[in-house]
PDB file of C-alpha atoms and ligand atoms in Angstrom:
ATOM      1  CA  MET A   1      27.125-100.634 -42.612  1.00 60.00           C
ATOM      2  CA  LYS A   2      30.331-101.791 -40.930  1.00 62.00           C
ATOM      3  CA  ARG A   3      31.649 -98.491 -39.630  1.00 87.00           C
ATOM      4  CA  GLY A   4      28.722 -96.084 -39.815  1.00 96.00           C
ATOM      5  CA  LEU A   5      28.620 -92.833 -41.747  1.00 97.00           C
ATOM      6  CA  PHE A   6      29.694 -89.418 -40.508  1.00 98.00           C
ATOM      7  CA  ILE A   7      27.900 -86.451 -42.096  1.00 98.00           C
ATOM      8  CA  THR A   8      28.553 -82.829 -41.122  1.00 98.00           C
ATOM      9  CA  ALA A   9      26.622 -79.671 -42.012  1.00 98.00           C
ATOM     10  CA  GLU A  10      28.426 -76.367 -42.455  1.00 98.00           C
ATOM     11  CA  GLY A  11      27.553 -72.828 -43.469  1.00 97.00           C
ATOM     12  CA  THR A  12      27.297 -69.313 -42.125  1.00 95.00           C
ATOM     13  CA  ASP A  13      24.951 -68.606 -39.206  1.00 92.00           C
ATOM     14  CA  GLY A  14      21.342 -69.036 -40.317  1.00 91.00           C
ATOM     15  CA  SER A  15      22.144 -70.865 -43.570  1.00 95.00           C
ATOM     16  CA  GLY A  16      19.460 -73.485 -42.851  1.00 96.00           C
ATOM     17  CA  LYS A  17      21.598 -76.341 -41.489  1.00 97.00           C
ATOM     18  CA  THR A  18      19.309 -77.256 -38.605  1.00 97.00           C
ATOM     19  CA  THR A  19      16.218 -77.246 -40.838  1.00 97.00           C
ATOM     20  CA  GLN A  20      17.846 -79.586 -43.372  1.00 98.00           C
ATOM     21  CA  ILE A  21      19.361 -81.860 -40.707  1.00 98.00           C
ATOM     22  CA  LYS A  22      15.880 -82.502 -39.270  1.00 98.00           C
ATOM     23  CA  LEU A  23      14.586 -83.489 -42.721  1.00 98.00           C
ATOM     24  CA  LEU A  24      17.606 -85.701 -43.371  1.00 98.00           C
ATOM     25  CA  GLU A  25      17.257 -87.379 -39.987  1.00 98.00           C
ATOM     26  CA  SER A  26      13.677 -88.442 -40.640  1.00 98.00           C
ATOM     27  CA  TYR A  27      14.487 -89.512 -44.226  1.00 98.00           C
ATOM     28  CA  LEU A  28      17.333 -91.752 -43.039  1.00 98.00           C
ATOM     29  CA  LYS A  29      15.288 -93.163 -40.139  1.00 98.00           C
ATOM     30  CA  ASP A  30      12.505 -94.029 -42.601  1.00 98.00           C
ATOM     31  CA  ARG A  31      15.108 -95.901 -44.629  1.00 96.00           C
ATOM     32  CA  GLY A  32      15.928 -97.957 -41.543  1.00 96.00           C
ATOM     33  CA  PHE A  33      19.193 -96.386 -40.408  1.00 97.00           C
ATOM     34  CA  GLU A  34      20.039 -95.707 -36.790  1.00 98.00           C
ATOM     35  CA  VAL A  35      20.677 -91.969 -36.758  1.00 98.00           C
ATOM     36  CA  VAL A  36      22.370 -89.804 -34.145  1.00 98.00           C
ATOM     37  CA  VAL A  37      21.993 -86.046 -34.523  1.00 98.00           C
ATOM     38  CA  THR A  38      24.279 -83.748 -32.623  1.00 98.00           C
ATOM     39  CA  ARG A  39      25.742 -80.260 -32.784  1.00 98.00           C
ATOM     40  CA  GLU A  40      28.807 -78.162 -32.127  1.00 98.00           C
ATOM     41  CA  PRO A  41      29.706 -76.578 -29.887  1.00 98.00           C
ATOM     42  CA  GLY A  42      27.797 -78.881 -27.548  1.00 98.00           C
ATOM     43  CA  GLY A  43      26.192 -82.269 -28.024  1.00 98.00           C
ATOM     44  CA  THR A  44      27.308 -83.622 -24.646  1.00 98.00           C
ATOM     45  CA  LYS A  45      26.541 -82.423 -21.106  1.00 98.00           C
ATOM     46  CA  ILE A  46      30.073 -81.046 -20.773  1.00 98.00           C
ATOM     47  CA  GLY A  47      30.040 -79.617 -24.310  1.00 98.00           C
ATOM     48  CA  GLU A  48      26.747 -77.784 -23.727  1.00 98.00           C
ATOM     49  CA  LYS A  49      28.277 -76.110 -20.650  1.00 98.00           C
ATOM     50  CA  ILE A  50      31.246 -75.034 -22.776  1.00 98.00           C
ATOM     51  CA  ARG A  51      28.799 -73.796 -25.446  1.00 98.00           C
ATOM     52  CA  SER A  52      27.036 -71.495 -23.004  1.00 98.00           C
ATOM     53  CA  ILE A  53      30.388 -69.923 -22.023  1.00 98.00           C
ATOM     54  CA  ILE A  54      31.397 -69.410 -25.670  1.00 97.00           C
ATOM     55  CA  LEU A  55      28.132 -67.883 -26.862  1.00 96.00           C
ATOM     56  CA  ASP A  56      27.338 -65.765 -23.781  1.00 97.00           C
ATOM     57  CA  PRO A  57      27.064 -62.139 -25.035  1.00 95.00           C
ATOM     58  CA  ASP A  58      28.460 -60.985 -21.631  1.00 96.00           C
ATOM     59  CA  ASN A  59      31.832 -62.651 -22.310  1.00 97.00           C
ATOM     60  CA  THR A  60      33.197 -59.659 -24.200  1.00 96.00           C
ATOM     61  CA  LYS A  61      36.740 -60.188 -22.818  1.00 97.00           C
ATOM     62  CA  MET A  62      37.237 -63.668 -24.283  1.00 98.00           C
ATOM     63  CA  THR A  63      40.495 -63.851 -26.251  1.00 98.00           C
ATOM     64  CA  TYR A  64      40.491 -65.520 -29.670  1.00 97.00           C
ATOM     65  CA  ILE A  65      42.846 -68.241 -28.406  1.00 98.00           C
ATOM     66  CA  THR A  66      40.591 -69.001 -25.416  1.00 98.00           C
ATOM     67  CA  GLU A  67      37.659 -69.180 -27.803  1.00 98.00           C
ATOM     68  CA  MET A  68      39.500 -71.579 -30.125  1.00 98.00           C
ATOM     69  CA  MET A  69      40.525 -73.832 -27.221  1.00 98.00           C
ATOM     70  CA  LEU A  70      36.958 -73.962 -25.897  1.00 98.00           C
ATOM     71  CA  TYR A  71      35.634 -75.117 -29.289  1.00 98.00           C
ATOM     72  CA  VAL A  72      38.366 -77.748 -29.422  1.00 98.00           C
ATOM     73  CA  SER A  73      37.618 -78.955 -25.877  1.00 98.00           C
ATOM     74  CA  ALA A  74      33.921 -79.368 -26.652  1.00 98.00           C
ATOM     75  CA  ARG A  75      34.914 -81.232 -29.856  1.00 98.00           C
ATOM     76  CA  ALA A  76      37.246 -83.617 -28.012  1.00 98.00           C
ATOM     77  CA  GLN A  77      34.431 -84.515 -25.630  1.00 98.00           C
ATOM     78  CA  LEU A  78      31.919 -85.003 -28.460  1.00 98.00           C
ATOM     79  CA  VAL A  79      34.260 -87.223 -30.484  1.00 98.00           C
ATOM     80  CA  GLY A  80      35.177 -89.366 -27.482  1.00 98.00           C
ATOM     81  CA  GLU A  81      31.768 -89.604 -25.854  1.00 98.00           C
ATOM     82  CA  LEU A  82      29.415 -89.768 -28.817  1.00 98.00           C
ATOM     83  CA  ILE A  83      30.804 -89.681 -32.374  1.00 98.00           C
ATOM     84  CA  ARG A  84      33.424 -92.429 -32.237  1.00 98.00           C
ATOM     85  CA  PRO A  85      31.264 -94.912 -30.252  1.00 98.00           C
ATOM     86  CA  SER A  86      28.238 -94.281 -32.536  1.00 98.00           C
ATOM     87  CA  LEU A  87      30.285 -94.843 -35.699  1.00 97.00           C
ATOM     88  CA  GLU A  88      31.738 -98.016 -34.203  1.00 97.00           C
ATOM     89  CA  GLN A  89      28.159 -99.213 -33.661  1.00 97.00           C
ATOM     90  CA  GLY A  90      27.439 -98.657 -37.378  1.00 96.00           C
ATOM     91  CA  LYS A  91      25.182 -95.616 -36.879  1.00 97.00           C
ATOM     92  CA  VAL A  92      24.780 -92.566 -39.092  1.00 98.00           C
ATOM     93  CA  VAL A  93      26.013 -89.503 -37.212  1.00 98.00           C
ATOM     94  CA  ILE A  94      24.876 -86.068 -38.405  1.00 98.00           C
ATOM     95  CA  CYS A  95      26.686 -83.156 -36.779  1.00 98.00           C
ATOM     96  CA  ASP A  96      25.574 -79.522 -37.076  1.00 98.00           C
ATOM     97  CA  ARG A  97      29.054 -77.936 -37.574  1.00 98.00           C
ATOM     98  CA  PHE A  98      32.411 -79.637 -36.941  1.00 98.00           C
ATOM     99  CA  VAL A  99      36.110 -78.913 -37.456  1.00 98.00           C
ATOM    100  CA  ASP A 100      35.561 -76.920 -40.690  1.00 98.00           C
ATOM    101  CA  SER A 101      33.814 -74.279 -38.563  1.00 98.00           C
ATOM    102  CA  SER A 102      37.068 -73.829 -36.639  1.00 98.00           C
ATOM    103  CA  TYR A 103      39.042 -73.416 -39.874  1.00 98.00           C
ATOM    104  CA  VAL A 104      36.716 -70.728 -41.195  1.00 98.00           C
ATOM    105  CA  TYR A 105      35.584 -68.883 -38.043  1.00 97.00           C
ATOM    106  CA  GLN A 106      38.883 -69.042 -36.117  1.00 98.00           C
ATOM    107  CA  GLY A 107      41.165 -69.152 -39.175  1.00 98.00           C
ATOM    108  CA  PHE A 108      39.550 -66.799 -41.690  1.00 97.00           C
ATOM    109  CA  GLY A 109      37.313 -64.876 -39.259  1.00 96.00           C
ATOM    110  CA  ARG A 110      39.778 -64.378 -36.372  1.00 97.00           C
ATOM    111  CA  ASN A 111      43.015 -64.687 -38.377  1.00 97.00           C
ATOM    112  CA  ILE A 112      44.491 -67.466 -36.224  1.00 98.00           C
ATOM    113  CA  ASN A 113      47.173 -69.421 -38.087  1.00 98.00           C
ATOM    114  CA  ILE A 114      45.587 -72.373 -39.922  1.00 96.00           C
ATOM    115  CA  GLU A 115      48.470 -74.772 -39.162  1.00 97.00           C
ATOM    116  CA  LEU A 116      48.055 -73.993 -35.465  1.00 98.00           C
ATOM    117  CA  ILE A 117      44.310 -74.700 -35.702  1.00 98.00           C
ATOM    118  CA  GLU A 118      45.030 -77.982 -37.511  1.00 97.00           C
ATOM    119  CA  LYS A 119      47.555 -79.043 -34.887  1.00 97.00           C
ATOM    120  CA  VAL A 120      45.325 -78.350 -31.889  1.00 98.00           C
ATOM    121  CA  ASN A 121      42.339 -79.955 -33.582  1.00 98.00           C
ATOM    122  CA  SER A 122      44.212 -83.111 -34.470  1.00 98.00           C
ATOM    123  CA  ILE A 123      44.326 -83.878 -30.736  1.00 97.00           C
ATOM    124  CA  ALA A 124      40.542 -83.550 -30.455  1.00 98.00           C
ATOM    125  CA  LEU A 125      39.737 -85.368 -33.700  1.00 97.00           C
ATOM    126  CA  ASP A 126      41.929 -88.356 -32.924  1.00 93.00           C
ATOM    127  CA  GLY A 127      41.663 -89.591 -36.522  1.00 96.00           C
ATOM    128  CA  ILE A 128      37.923 -88.947 -36.943  1.00 97.00           C
ATOM    129  CA  MET A 129      36.915 -86.890 -40.007  1.00 98.00           C
ATOM    130  CA  PRO A 130      33.542 -86.542 -41.757  1.00 98.00           C
ATOM    131  CA  ASP A 131      32.825 -88.880 -44.689  1.00 97.00           C
ATOM    132  CA  VAL A 132      30.842 -86.068 -46.265  1.00 98.00           C
ATOM    133  CA  THR A 133      30.246 -82.417 -45.470  1.00 98.00           C
ATOM    134  CA  LEU A 134      27.268 -80.480 -46.791  1.00 98.00           C
ATOM    135  CA  PHE A 135      28.049 -76.784 -47.221  1.00 98.00           C
ATOM    136  CA  PHE A 136      24.839 -74.737 -47.204  1.00 98.00           C
ATOM    137  CA  ASP A 137      25.818 -71.903 -49.497  1.00 98.00           C
ATOM    138  CA  VAL A 138      23.776 -68.744 -48.977  1.00 96.00           C
ATOM    139  CA  ASP A 139      24.710 -65.081 -48.858  1.00 92.00           C
ATOM    140  CA  PRO A 140      25.674 -64.360 -45.204  1.00 90.00           C
ATOM    141  CA  ASN A 141      23.513 -61.230 -45.121  1.00 89.00           C
ATOM    142  CA  ILE A 142      20.377 -63.181 -45.965  1.00 91.00           C
ATOM    143  CA  ALA A 143      21.318 -66.084 -43.697  1.00 89.00           C
ATOM    144  CA  LEU A 144      22.015 -63.943 -40.654  1.00 85.00           C
ATOM    145  CA  SER A 145      18.857 -61.886 -40.966  1.00 85.00           C
ATOM    146  CA  ARG A 146      16.759 -65.088 -41.210  1.00 85.00           C
ATOM    147  CA  ARG A 147      18.421 -66.420 -38.112  1.00 80.00           C
ATOM    148  CA  ILE A 148      18.334 -63.286 -35.941  1.00 80.00           C
ATOM    149  CA  ARG A 149      14.683 -62.771 -36.840  1.00 80.00           C
ATOM    150  CA  SER A 150      13.925 -66.193 -35.384  1.00 77.00           C
ATOM    151  CA  THR A 151      16.177 -66.419 -32.280  1.00 79.00           C
ATOM    152  CA  GLY A 152      18.019 -63.161 -31.503  1.00 82.00           C
ATOM    153  CA  ALA A 153      21.812 -62.762 -31.747  1.00 85.00           C
ATOM    154  CA  ASP A 154      24.437 -64.634 -29.685  1.00 89.00           C
ATOM    155  CA  ARG A 155      28.024 -63.397 -29.143  1.00 86.00           C
ATOM    156  CA  ILE A 156      29.276 -64.630 -32.527  1.00 83.00           C
ATOM    157  CA  GLU A 157      26.207 -63.468 -34.433  1.00 84.00           C
ATOM    158  CA  GLN A 158      26.790 -59.978 -33.013  1.00 87.00           C
ATOM    159  CA  GLU A 159      30.075 -59.808 -34.961  1.00 87.00           C
ATOM    160  CA  THR A 160      30.308 -57.328 -37.859  1.00 88.00           C
ATOM    161  CA  MET A 161      29.121 -58.192 -41.358  1.00 89.00           C
ATOM    162  CA  ASP A 162      32.785 -57.962 -42.406  1.00 92.00           C
ATOM    163  CA  PHE A 163      33.505 -60.908 -40.059  1.00 93.00           C
ATOM    164  CA  HIS A 164      30.633 -62.971 -41.496  1.00 93.00           C
ATOM    165  CA  ARG A 165      31.807 -62.195 -45.054  1.00 94.00           C
ATOM    166  CA  LYS A 166      35.323 -63.411 -44.196  1.00 96.00           C
ATOM    167  CA  VAL A 167      33.789 -66.600 -42.798  1.00 96.00           C
ATOM    168  CA  TYR A 168      31.761 -67.071 -45.988  1.00 97.00           C
ATOM    169  CA  GLU A 169      34.851 -66.547 -48.191  1.00 97.00           C
ATOM    170  CA  GLY A 170      36.688 -69.012 -45.924  1.00 98.00           C
ATOM    171  CA  TYR A 171      34.073 -71.662 -46.667  1.00 98.00           C
ATOM    172  CA  LYS A 172      34.509 -71.076 -50.405  1.00 98.00           C
ATOM    173  CA  LYS A 173      38.264 -71.631 -50.056  1.00 97.00           C
ATOM    174  CA  LEU A 174      37.741 -74.757 -47.986  1.00 97.00           C
ATOM    175  CA  VAL A 175      35.389 -76.190 -50.617  1.00 97.00           C
ATOM    176  CA  SER A 176      38.062 -75.775 -53.289  1.00 97.00           C
ATOM    177  CA  LYS A 177      40.632 -77.428 -51.002  1.00 96.00           C
ATOM    178  CA  TYR A 178      38.451 -80.501 -50.302  1.00 97.00           C
ATOM    179  CA  PRO A 179      36.199 -80.894 -53.368  1.00 97.00           C
ATOM    180  CA  ASN A 180      35.626 -84.610 -52.788  1.00 96.00           C
ATOM    181  CA  ARG A 181      34.486 -84.351 -49.192  1.00 98.00           C
ATOM    182  CA  ILE A 182      32.589 -81.049 -49.222  1.00 98.00           C
ATOM    183  CA  LYS A 183      29.407 -80.823 -51.330  1.00 98.00           C
ATOM    184  CA  ILE A 184      28.005 -77.390 -52.138  1.00 98.00           C
ATOM    185  CA  ILE A 185      24.271 -77.076 -51.598  1.00 98.00           C
ATOM    186  CA  ASP A 186      22.782 -73.934 -53.167  1.00 97.00           C
ATOM    187  CA  SER A 187      20.671 -72.711 -50.253  1.00 96.00           C
ATOM    188  CA  ASN A 188      19.151 -69.612 -51.819  1.00 94.00           C
ATOM    189  CA  ARG A 189      16.153 -71.815 -52.666  1.00 95.00           C
ATOM    190  CA  SER A 190      13.078 -73.118 -50.877  1.00 96.00           C
ATOM    191  CA  ILE A 191      13.465 -75.632 -48.032  1.00 97.00           C
ATOM    192  CA  GLU A 192      11.955 -78.363 -50.259  1.00 98.00           C
ATOM    193  CA  GLU A 193      14.271 -77.699 -53.217  1.00 98.00           C
ATOM    194  CA  ILE A 194      17.330 -77.651 -50.970  1.00 98.00           C
ATOM    195  CA  PHE A 195      16.330 -80.935 -49.385  1.00 98.00           C
ATOM    196  CA  LEU A 196      16.042 -82.667 -52.783  1.00 98.00           C
ATOM    197  CA  ASP A 197      19.668 -81.718 -53.381  1.00 98.00           C
ATOM    198  CA  VAL A 198      20.705 -82.951 -49.909  1.00 98.00           C
ATOM    199  CA  LYS A 199      18.920 -86.257 -50.474  1.00 98.00           C
ATOM    200  CA  GLU A 200      20.532 -86.757 -53.877  1.00 98.00           C
ATOM    201  CA  ASN A 201      24.021 -86.222 -52.433  1.00 98.00           C
ATOM    202  CA  ILE A 202      23.466 -88.541 -49.466  1.00 98.00           C
ATOM    203  CA  ASP A 203      21.803 -91.246 -51.598  1.00 97.00           C
ATOM    204  CA  LYS A 204      24.918 -91.348 -53.810  1.00 96.00           C
ATOM    205  CA  ILE A 205      27.167 -91.819 -50.786  1.00 95.00           C
ATOM    206  CA  LEU A 206      24.939 -94.504 -49.306  1.00 94.00           C
ATOM    207  CA  GLU A 207      25.048 -96.431 -52.597  1.00 91.00           C
ATOM    208  CA  ARG A 208      28.844 -96.540 -52.247  1.00 86.00           C
ATOM    209  CA  CYS A 209      28.759 -97.606 -48.559  1.00 79.00           C
ATOM    210  CA  LEU A 210      26.107-100.312 -48.673  1.00 69.00           C
TER     211      LEU A 210
HETATM  212  P1  ADP B   1      21.107 -72.672 -39.042  1.00 68.76           P
HETATM  213  O1  ADP B   1      20.943 -73.945 -38.286  1.00 68.76           O
HETATM  214  O2  ADP B   1      22.059 -72.807 -40.182  1.00 68.76           O
HETATM  215  O3  ADP B   1      21.410 -71.493 -38.158  1.00 68.76           O
HETATM  216  P2  ADP B   1      18.208 -72.745 -39.377  1.00 68.76           P
HETATM  217  O4  ADP B   1      17.859 -74.040 -40.013  1.00 68.76           O
HETATM  218  O5  ADP B   1      17.985 -72.618 -37.904  1.00 68.76           O
HETATM  219  O6  ADP B   1      19.707 -72.336 -39.749  1.00 68.76           O
HETATM  220  O7  ADP B   1      17.413 -71.606 -40.155  1.00 68.76           O
HETATM  221  C1  ADP B   1      17.436 -70.232 -39.743  1.00 68.76           C
HETATM  222  C2  ADP B   1      16.040 -69.614 -39.993  1.00 68.76           C
HETATM  223  O8  ADP B   1      15.796 -69.564 -41.403  1.00 68.76           O
HETATM  224  C3  ADP B   1      14.894 -70.415 -39.399  1.00 68.76           C
HETATM  225  O9  ADP B   1      13.914 -69.512 -38.937  1.00 68.76           O
HETATM  226  C4  ADP B   1      14.371 -71.266 -40.562  1.00 68.76           C
HETATM  227  O10 ADP B   1      13.004 -71.565 -40.430  1.00 68.76           O
HETATM  228  C5  ADP B   1      14.628 -70.316 -41.747  1.00 68.76           C
HETATM  229  N1  ADP B   1      14.936 -71.051 -42.997  1.00 68.76           N
HETATM  230  C6  ADP B   1      15.630 -72.212 -43.132  1.00 68.76           C
HETATM  231  N2  ADP B   1      15.770 -72.564 -44.434  1.00 68.76           N
HETATM  232  C7  ADP B   1      15.141 -71.575 -45.156  1.00 68.76           C
HETATM  233  C8  ADP B   1      14.935 -71.350 -46.564  1.00 68.76           C
HETATM  234  N3  ADP B   1      15.398 -72.197 -47.494  1.00 68.76           N
HETATM  235  N4  ADP B   1      14.269 -70.242 -46.931  1.00 68.76           N
HETATM  236  C9  ADP B   1      13.796 -69.365 -45.977  1.00 68.76           C
HETATM  237  N5  ADP B   1      13.952 -69.514 -44.654  1.00 68.76           N
HETATM  238  C10 ADP B   1      14.616 -70.606 -44.223  1.00 68.76           C
HETATM  239  P1  TYD B   2      25.110 -71.924 -33.398  1.00 68.76           P
HETATM  240  O1  TYD B   2      23.981 -71.166 -32.826  1.00 68.76           O
HETATM  241  O2  TYD B   2      25.190 -73.374 -33.152  1.00 68.76           O
HETATM  242  O3  TYD B   2      25.261 -71.689 -34.943  1.00 68.76           O
HETATM  243  P2  TYD B   2      24.181 -71.702 -36.080  1.00 68.76           P
HETATM  244  O4  TYD B   2      23.959 -70.279 -36.389  1.00 68.76           O
HETATM  245  O5  TYD B   2      24.886 -72.412 -37.131  1.00 68.76           O
HETATM  246  O6  TYD B   2      22.944 -72.417 -35.598  1.00 68.76           O
HETATM  247  O7  TYD B   2      26.393 -71.171 -32.873  1.00 68.76           O
HETATM  248  C1  TYD B   2      27.636 -71.634 -33.023  1.00 68.76           C
HETATM  249  C2  TYD B   2      28.528 -70.457 -33.329  1.00 68.76           C
HETATM  250  O8  TYD B   2      29.877 -70.846 -33.064  1.00 68.76           O
HETATM  251  C3  TYD B   2      28.464 -70.053 -34.798  1.00 68.76           C
HETATM  252  O9  TYD B   2      28.469 -68.644 -34.879  1.00 68.76           O
HETATM  253  C4  TYD B   2      29.766 -70.588 -35.373  1.00 68.76           C
HETATM  254  C5  TYD B   2      30.691 -70.613 -34.206  1.00 68.76           C
HETATM  255  N1  TYD B   2      31.734 -71.670 -34.243  1.00 68.76           N
HETATM  256  C6  TYD B   2      33.077 -71.322 -34.326  1.00 68.76           C
HETATM  257  O10 TYD B   2      33.413 -70.126 -34.377  1.00 68.76           O
HETATM  258  N2  TYD B   2      34.028 -72.298 -34.335  1.00 68.76           N
HETATM  259  C7  TYD B   2      33.728 -73.620 -34.243  1.00 68.76           C
HETATM  260  O11 TYD B   2      34.628 -74.503 -34.242  1.00 68.76           O
HETATM  261  C8  TYD B   2      32.327 -73.981 -34.150  1.00 68.76           C
HETATM  262  C9  TYD B   2      31.912 -75.411 -34.046  1.00 68.76           C
HETATM  263  C10 TYD B   2      31.366 -72.972 -34.147  1.00 68.76           C
END
């Protein structure tokens, strides 16, 4: 591949993104691709420091604008340090969450103006957008309980169910706005069934790129 392939995974907290990314990573490596897996917020040394500030349950005074700017700062670092160079080297980059998370969590969840979010993010993205986004579609109630059972709740996961519902509805709206880029993956199924769907979607895209 000349320019690499940029895949992002989106969904409410606990929707199974990390589980599916691991399966996709080993599938693509077996097919001979060089694969870079990363996550947001984080993925770089600087970004992981920003992540710990954002998710710290003690940071109860953080304003929504501070929160948005921290996500964008971590994103700018990740794009510049890892995503852009990896794509230029022809690698497949899989990112657990990306700019769509800012649209739905900060836009729909926190009610920050979407145009403002777009503007600030355009600085961080610097022209980089995912080739394909997999939206892991599962009821937020089910997703969150799966997740909290396994790891405990961070600052965002401690938000009300009303917040997580708004985020989920935000994803639905985003999918209808970008139907070509965002693929819906019904994630109310078993890990194996979901992965078959993921594989089918990615295989189709690879056929077009190769
Ligand atoms: P995310 O990265 O979206 O937060 P994870 O992949 O970490 O989600 O999954 C959250 C929890 O749910 C984990 O304990 C994982 O083992 C479990 N899990 C993932 N996919 C499924 C599934 N299809 N059915 C049941 N449990 C699942
Ligand atoms: P994380 O534990 O990585 O999420 P997941 O449950 O998907 O494994 O936590 C990241 C949290 O940050 C998650 O609740 C979503 C939120 N978030 C935003 O609000 N805006 C953003 O731009 C990003 C990237 C994440």
